[in-house]
Amino acid sequence: MLEPNNREFTASTNAEQNIFEKHDLPKIFTALIPLIRKRLKHFSVHPNDQEDLCQEVLIKLFQAFRHFDFKGTIPIEHYVNRVIKNVKNDYIRKKFYGYERQTLLINEFIVSYNNSKVERPIDKHILAIEVGEYIQQCVLNLTKLEQLVVVYLLKDYRPKEIAELLAVSKKVVYNAIHRCKIKLRRHLDGY
């Protein structure tokens, strides 16, 4: 048990307010660390995460000690216990939502896997081949410049790079792309 009237846990008084002396903080934290670790040893807190949570509690306490009234009736141990409880609850809440999210992701994968089994991959493959052949026939109806632009676009070249390769301006490439879209859309609408 921590005693609020113990010299290690009292602040030196200034005329206006209570202020910790810098050399008192290490003593306080040294005394608090075993209490914090003991309170964090719980079946719901993974052993690998206990040290991280201990550090988080110490940081929160360090920030709060600047504003804590050590002359008040609330003992410091009560305040420390509340901070530990809040950190532990945040940890458990985060883990719970992580497990819930993981379950949702697994279920989503199961559904997509089952859907892919239901779809006939051979039918999709044959349909993709037919559509690809039809698009190749449509591309043959384009001008030579438009055909080159489509080939480079399919190879993931950017319009600026295509313009450099074909030794034309970017505007010519953008216009060719626009014309290709219109012509291919017109052909595919009839398909």
XYZ file of N, CA and C in Angstrom, residues 17-188:
516
model
N 1.548 26.885 -5.374
C 1.033 25.582 -5.796
C 1.974 24.468 -5.392
N 1.479 23.221 -5.529
C 2.307 22.044 -5.269
C 3.067 21.708 -6.531
N 4.376 21.580 -6.419
C 5.215 21.258 -7.573
C 6.178 20.160 -7.161
N 6.298 19.160 -8.032
C 7.272 18.107 -7.784
C 8.664 18.636 -8.018
N 9.552 18.181 -7.187
C 10.946 18.420 -7.490
C 11.378 17.326 -8.451
N 12.246 17.658 -9.371
C 12.628 16.717 -10.417
C 13.264 15.449 -9.845
N 13.964 15.572 -8.757
C 14.634 14.392 -8.213
C 13.659 13.466 -7.479
N 12.422 13.902 -7.178
C 11.430 13.049 -6.515
C 10.768 12.066 -7.487
N 10.652 12.406 -8.749
C 9.934 11.562 -9.705
C 10.532 10.163 -9.856
N 11.827 10.022 -10.000
C 12.363 8.649 -10.114
C 12.037 7.790 -8.889
N 12.064 8.378 -7.691
C 11.733 7.625 -6.482
C 10.274 7.187 -6.518
N 9.417 8.075 -6.941
C 7.986 7.765 -7.000
C 7.738 6.653 -8.000
N 8.315 6.780 -9.182
C 8.087 5.764 -10.206
C 8.713 4.428 -9.824
N 9.846 4.455 -9.159
C 10.478 3.217 -8.701
C 9.570 2.499 -7.709
N 8.898 3.255 -6.876
C 7.985 2.644 -5.909
C 6.686 2.189 -6.571
N 6.270 2.844 -7.634
C 5.001 2.514 -8.281
C 5.100 1.338 -9.257
N 6.253 1.113 -9.848
C 6.390 0.090 -10.884
C 5.980 -1.304 -10.397
N 6.393 -1.762 -9.197
C 5.927 -3.094 -8.758
C 4.406 -3.163 -8.599
N 3.813 -2.094 -8.082
C 2.352 -2.059 -7.939
C 1.666 -2.131 -9.306
N 2.188 -1.390 -10.262
C 1.603 -1.377 -11.610
C 1.738 -2.747 -12.252
N 2.912 -3.340 -12.166
C 3.130 -4.664 -12.770
C 2.241 -5.727 -12.126
N 2.077 -5.630 -10.822
C 1.219 -6.586 -10.124
C -0.224 -6.462 -10.602
N -0.696 -5.232 -10.781
C -2.079 -5.015 -11.216
C -2.293 -5.391 -12.678
N -1.224 -5.370 -13.475
C -1.355 -5.713 -14.887
C -1.226 -7.209 -15.137
N -0.786 -7.967 -14.133
C -0.715 -9.426 -14.294
C -2.129 -9.970 -14.170
N -2.723 -10.209 -15.304
C -4.110 -10.660 -15.354
C -4.251 -11.561 -16.565
N -5.164 -12.522 -16.514
C -5.304 -13.465 -17.621
C -5.729 -12.773 -18.915
N -6.356 -11.615 -18.817
C -6.812 -10.923 -20.021
C -5.706 -10.114 -20.689
N -4.585 -9.918 -20.005
C -3.472 -9.142 -20.561
C -2.362 -10.116 -20.954
N -2.026 -10.129 -22.213
C -0.984 -11.026 -22.713
C 0.350 -10.648 -22.060
N 1.147 -11.632 -21.658
C 2.429 -11.330 -20.999
C 3.360 -10.445 -21.830
N 3.312 -10.569 -23.142
C 4.172 -9.731 -23.979
C 3.734 -8.264 -23.967
N 2.471 -8.022 -23.656
C 1.949 -6.652 -23.668
C 2.015 -5.983 -22.301
N 2.344 -6.727 -21.254
C 2.329 -6.162 -19.905
C 3.338 -5.036 -19.735
N 4.526 -5.194 -20.278
C 5.538 -4.143 -20.144
C 5.133 -2.884 -20.899
N 4.529 -3.064 -22.084
C 4.063 -1.901 -22.841
C 2.975 -1.154 -22.079
N 2.073 -1.899 -21.470
C 1.002 -1.261 -20.696
C 1.560 -0.568 -19.459
N 2.585 -1.169 -18.851
C 3.231 -0.544 -17.698
C 3.831 0.807 -18.094
N 4.493 0.831 -19.242
C 5.068 2.089 -19.730
C 3.976 3.113 -20.024
N 2.858 2.651 -20.582
C 1.750 3.555 -20.882
C 1.175 4.154 -19.596
N 1.043 3.338 -18.557
C 0.554 3.834 -17.266
C 1.523 4.861 -16.707
N 2.817 4.577 -16.773
C 3.812 5.520 -16.244
C 3.773 6.852 -16.987
N 3.576 6.798 -18.286
C 3.497 8.044 -19.059
C 2.274 8.843 -18.645
N 1.141 8.161 -18.499
C -0.084 8.862 -18.101
C 0.051 9.444 -16.696
N 0.698 8.698 -15.813
C 0.904 9.209 -14.460
C 1.857 10.396 -14.459
N 2.901 10.305 -15.260
C 3.855 11.421 -15.346
C 3.151 12.689 -15.811
N 2.282 12.546 -16.791
C 1.540 13.713 -17.284
C 0.546 14.220 -16.249
N -0.031 13.312 -15.482
C -1.064 13.708 -14.530
C -0.498 14.239 -13.217
N 0.696 13.837 -12.853
C 1.249 14.270 -11.569
C 1.479 15.775 -11.513
N 1.584 16.394 -12.643
C 1.771 17.853 -12.638
C 0.506 18.567 -12.149
N -0.648 17.886 -12.268
C -1.912 18.524 -11.905
C -2.577 17.880 -10.692
N -1.982 16.838 -10.149
C -2.593 16.114 -9.039
C -2.416 16.898 -7.748
N -3.477 16.969 -6.953
C -3.431 17.672 -5.671
C -3.060 16.672 -4.584
N -1.824 16.710 -4.150
C -1.343 15.768 -3.159
C -1.777 16.140 -1.742
N -2.321 17.330 -1.571
C -2.807 17.763 -0.259
C -4.274 17.394 -0.071
N -4.928 16.918 -1.159
C -6.345 16.590 -1.099
C -6.596 15.293 -0.347
N -7.881 14.919 -0.286
C -8.277 13.729 0.465
C -8.141 12.449 -0.340
N -8.037 12.549 -1.658
C -7.930 11.355 -2.491
C -6.487 10.852 -2.455
N -6.303 9.599 -2.025
C -4.926 9.078 -1.971
C -4.384 8.820 -3.378
N -3.082 8.893 -3.474
C -2.436 8.704 -4.772
C -2.653 7.269 -5.272
N -2.742 6.311 -4.362
C -2.942 4.918 -4.749
C -4.270 4.753 -5.488
N -5.297 5.450 -5.043
C -6.595 5.395 -5.724
C -6.458 5.924 -7.151
N -5.748 7.017 -7.299
C -5.556 7.612 -8.616
C -4.760 6.675 -9.521
N -3.709 6.069 -8.984
C -2.883 5.130 -9.753
C -3.726 3.934 -10.184
N -4.543 3.417 -9.259
C -5.404 2.279 -9.588
C -6.398 2.623 -10.690
N -6.929 3.825 -10.672
C -7.872 4.247 -11.714
C -7.172 4.330 -13.077
N -5.961 4.848 -13.102
C -5.214 4.935 -14.367
C -4.921 3.532 -14.892
N -4.508 2.626 -13.998
C -4.222 1.245 -14.407
C -5.487 0.597 -14.952
N -6.587 0.773 -14.260
C -7.859 0.185 -14.697
C -8.256 0.714 -16.073
N -8.127 2.020 -16.293
C -8.478 2.600 -17.591
C -7.582 2.082 -18.710
N -6.283 1.976 -18.450
C -5.354 1.464 -19.461
C -5.677 0.006 -19.770
N -5.956 -0.783 -18.727
C -6.287 -2.197 -18.925
C -7.600 -2.335 -19.708
N -8.593 -1.532 -19.379
C -9.873 -1.585 -20.105
C -9.701 -1.181 -21.572
N -8.893 -0.170 -21.829
C -8.623 0.236 -23.218
C -7.945 -0.896 -23.980
N -7.007 -1.566 -23.319
C -6.296 -2.691 -23.936
C -7.276 -3.817 -24.278
N -8.126 -4.181 -23.326
C -9.087 -5.268 -23.545
C -10.071 -4.894 -24.644
N -10.532 -3.656 -24.641
C -11.455 -3.192 -25.672
C -10.798 -3.262 -27.051
N -9.550 -2.839 -27.131
C -8.818 -2.874 -28.412
C -8.635 -4.312 -28.885
N -8.283 -5.221 -27.968
C -8.121 -6.630 -28.331
C -9.445 -7.232 -28.797
N -10.529 -6.902 -28.098
C -11.840 -7.429 -28.466
C -12.224 -6.987 -29.871
N -12.044 -5.707 -30.166
C -12.381 -5.218 -31.503
C -11.445 -5.817 -32.559
N -10.195 -6.079 -32.167
C -9.270 -6.730 -33.096
C -9.722 -8.131 -33.433
N -10.154 -8.891 -32.416
C -10.661 -10.251 -32.660
C -11.937 -10.212 -33.478
N -12.792 -9.246 -33.163
C -14.047 -9.116 -33.910
C -13.760 -8.803 -35.375
N -12.822 -7.887 -35.613
C -12.454 -7.521 -36.980
C -11.827 -8.709 -37.701
N -10.982 -9.453 -36.984
C -10.345 -10.623 -37.577
C -11.403 -11.648 -37.977
N -12.406 -11.847 -37.134
C -13.487 -12.783 -37.446
C -14.248 -12.325 -38.685
N -14.510 -11.021 -38.777
C -15.210 -10.497 -39.951
C -14.394 -10.700 -41.221
N -13.082 -10.476 -41.138
C -12.227 -10.678 -42.304
C -12.195 -12.144 -42.725
N -12.146 -13.039 -41.746
C -12.153 -14.470 -42.060
C -13.463 -14.857 -42.719
N -14.579 -14.372 -42.162
C -15.884 -14.675 -42.750
C -16.003 -14.117 -44.167
N -15.465 -12.922 -44.378
C -15.493 -12.327 -45.715
C -14.704 -13.182 -46.697
N -13.555 -13.688 -46.270
C -12.756 -14.551 -47.133
C -13.499 -15.846 -47.433
N -14.140 -16.414 -46.423
C -14.887 -17.662 -46.625
C -15.994 -17.458 -47.641
N -16.722 -16.347 -47.527
C -17.811 -16.061 -48.466
C -17.270 -15.882 -49.877
N -16.176 -15.113 -50.022
C -15.627 -14.891 -51.366
C -15.074 -16.204 -51.945
N -14.492 -17.051 -51.086
C -13.979 -18.338 -51.542
C -15.129 -19.225 -52.014
N -16.196 -19.283 -51.229
C -17.353 -20.092 -51.624
C -17.994 -19.562 -52.902
N -18.039 -18.241 -53.054
C -18.580 -17.670 -54.289
C -17.714 -18.027 -55.489
N -16.407 -18.020 -55.283
C -15.527 -18.354 -56.411
C -15.658 -19.831 -56.791
N -15.986 -20.684 -55.820
C -16.200 -22.094 -56.133
C -17.503 -22.290 -56.907
N -18.511 -21.463 -56.590
C -19.807 -21.587 -57.257
C -19.708 -21.124 -58.703
N -18.983 -20.026 -58.931
C -18.806 -19.553 -60.304
C -17.997 -20.583 -61.071
N -18.333 -20.737 -62.303
C -17.635 -21.727 -63.118
C -16.408 -21.072 -63.753
N -15.219 -21.403 -63.281
C -14.024 -20.748 -63.808
C -13.787 -21.042 -65.294
N -14.214 -22.214 -65.773
C -14.021 -22.536 -67.191
C -14.876 -21.614 -68.047
N -16.130 -21.376 -67.602
C -17.013 -20.469 -68.339
C -16.444 -19.053 -68.353
N -15.922 -18.610 -67.207
C -15.338 -17.267 -67.138
C -14.131 -17.163 -68.068
N -13.333 -18.201 -68.093
C -12.134 -18.198 -68.929
C -12.514 -18.135 -70.411
N -13.473 -18.949 -70.819
C -13.911 -18.949 -72.221
C -14.504 -17.595 -72.588
N -15.322 -17.016 -71.693
C -15.913 -15.709 -71.951
C -14.829 -14.633 -72.050
N -13.810 -14.704 -71.183
C -12.720 -13.729 -71.229
C -11.955 -13.835 -72.538
N -11.742 -15.060 -73.027
C -11.048 -15.245 -74.311
C -11.872 -14.639 -75.446
N -13.188 -14.888 -75.436
C -14.050 -14.331 -76.483
C -14.037 -12.810 -76.473
N -14.161 -12.227 -75.279
C -14.150 -10.763 -75.175
C -12.796 -10.229 -75.618
N -11.709 -10.885 -75.238
C -10.370 -10.448 -75.642
C -10.189 -10.480 -77.147
N -10.684 -11.554 -77.784
C -10.587 -11.633 -79.248
C -11.403 -10.541 -79.916
N -12.581 -10.261 -79.370
C -13.423 -9.220 -79.951
C -12.769 -7.849 -79.806
N -12.153 -7.603 -78.650
C -11.457 -6.315 -78.452
C -10.276 -6.209 -79.417
N -9.556 -7.314 -79.645
C -8.442 -7.280 -80.601
C -8.944 -6.949 -82.003
N -10.096 -7.490 -82.384
C -10.678 -7.158 -83.689
C -11.071 -5.685 -83.749
N -11.595 -5.164 -82.651
C -11.977 -3.745 -82.609
C -10.748 -2.851 -82.706
N -9.656 -3.282 -82.076
C -8.424 -2.490 -82.111
C -7.882 -2.422 -83.539
N -8.103 -3.464 -84.337
C -7.632 -3.463 -85.727
C -8.349 -2.396 -86.560
N -9.525 -1.943 -86.124
C -10.264 -0.889 -86.830
C -9.737 0.502 -86.501
N -8.815 0.616 -85.560
C -8.254 1.914 -85.179
C -7.115 2.279 -86.123
N -6.746 3.557 -86.098
C -5.600 3.997 -86.898
C -4.320 3.447 -86.281
N -3.222 3.518 -87.057
C -1.938 2.996 -86.568
C -1.508 3.695 -85.277
N -1.654 5.030 -85.206
C -1.279 5.780 -84.006
C -2.123 5.327 -82.818
N -3.425 5.180 -83.035
C -4.312 4.761 -81.953
C -3.973 3.339 -81.499
N -3.634 2.460 -82.451
C -3.246 1.102 -82.079
C -1.990 1.101 -81.217
N -0.993 1.914 -81.604
C 0.240 2.005 -80.812
C -0.046 2.547 -79.417
N -0.909 3.555 -79.325
C -1.251 4.137 -78.024
C -1.924 3.081 -77.145
N -2.860 2.304 -77.722
C -3.539 1.257 -76.952
C -2.538 0.212 -76.478
N -1.626 -0.205 -77.330
C -0.627 -1.210 -76.947
C 0.226 -0.691 -75.794
N 0.685 0.565 -75.888
C 1.507 1.130 -74.812
C 0.698 1.293 -73.526
N -0.571 1.679 -73.641
C -1.412 1.804 -72.442
C -1.599 0.452 -71.758
N -1.756 -0.595 -72.549
C -1.904 -1.933 -71.975
C -0.625 -2.414 -71.303
N 0.505 -1.832 -71.697
C 1.783 -2.172 -71.063
C 2.094 -1.228 -69.899
N 1.083 -0.447 -69.474
C 1.171 0.459 -68.315
C 2.099 1.650 -68.517
N 2.230 2.117 -69.746
C 2.969 3.355 -69.989
C 2.044 4.534 -69.699
N 2.605 5.624 -69.260
C 1.839 6.846 -69.020
C 1.791 7.639 -70.331
N 0.761 8.487 -70.487
C 0.659 9.276 -71.724
C 1.919 10.085 -72.033
N 2.572 10.628 -71.025
C 3.794 11.402 -71.248
C 4.891 10.501 -71.834
N 5.018 9.284 -71.313
C 6.015 8.346 -71.807
C 5.689 7.905 -73.235
N 4.407 7.707 -73.496
C 3.990 7.317 -74.845
C 4.331 8.419 -75.835
N 4.090 9.661 -75.438
C 4.393 10.793 -76.308
C 5.887 10.838 -76.624
N 6.714 10.575 -75.629
C 8.167 10.574 -75.855
C 8.572 9.429 -76.785
N 7.985 8.248 -76.602
C 8.334 7.095 -77.435
C 7.899 7.288 -78.887
N 6.744 7.906 -79.083
C 6.223 8.097 -80.442
C 6.669 9.420 -81.064
N 7.378 10.219 -80.295
C 7.876 11.520 -80.755
C 6.721 12.421 -81.209
N 5.681 12.479 -80.385
C 4.552 13.380 -80.621
C 4.275 14.131 -79.333
N 3.387 15.117 -79.402
C 3.079 15.882 -78.200
C 2.106 15.097 -77.312
N 2.065 15.493 -76.031
C 1.161 14.831 -75.096
C -0.282 15.016 -75.523
N -0.593 16.168 -76.077
C -1.969 16.460 -76.495
C -2.427 15.472 -77.570
N -1.532 15.120 -78.493
C -1.868 14.154 -79.538
C -2.186 12.799 -78.898
N -1.408 12.408 -77.902
C -1.635 11.133 -77.224
C -2.968 11.150 -76.483
N -3.252 12.238 -75.760
C -4.521 12.333 -75.036
C -5.707 12.310 -76.004
N -5.579 12.995 -77.138
C -6.648 12.974 -78.135
C -6.837 11.561 -78.705
N -5.734 10.858 -78.945
C -5.816 9.483 -79.460
C -6.497 8.568 -78.440
N -6.169 8.744 -77.162
C -6.802 7.944 -76.111
C -8.305 8.202 -76.096
N -8.688 9.454 -76.193
C -10.108 9.806 -76.189
C -10.831 9.186 -77.394
N -10.207 9.281 -78.580
C -10.820 8.692 -79.774
C -10.936 7.175 -79.642
N -9.917 6.536 -79.064
C -9.945 5.080 -78.857
C -11.101 4.688 -77.945
N -11.286 5.423 -76.888
C -12.381 5.113 -75.967
C -13.724 5.191 -76.678
N -13.907 6.252 -77.456
C -15.182 6.432 -78.163
C -15.402 5.299 -79.156
N -14.373 4.989 -79.969
C -14.525 3.950 -80.997
C -14.741 2.576 -80.373
N -13.969 2.246 -79.332
C -14.110 0.931 -78.702
C -15.458 0.811 -77.982
N -15.897 1.890 -77.349
C -17.195 1.857 -76.692
C -18.307 1.623 -77.707
N -18.200 2.278 -78.873
C -19.202 2.130 -79.927
C -19.256 0.673 -80.405
N -18.074 0.039 -80.563
C -18.026 -1.350 -81.024
C -18.525 -2.300 -79.927
N -18.157 -2.032 -78.662
C -18.521 -2.949 -77.590
C -19.997 -2.846 -77.216
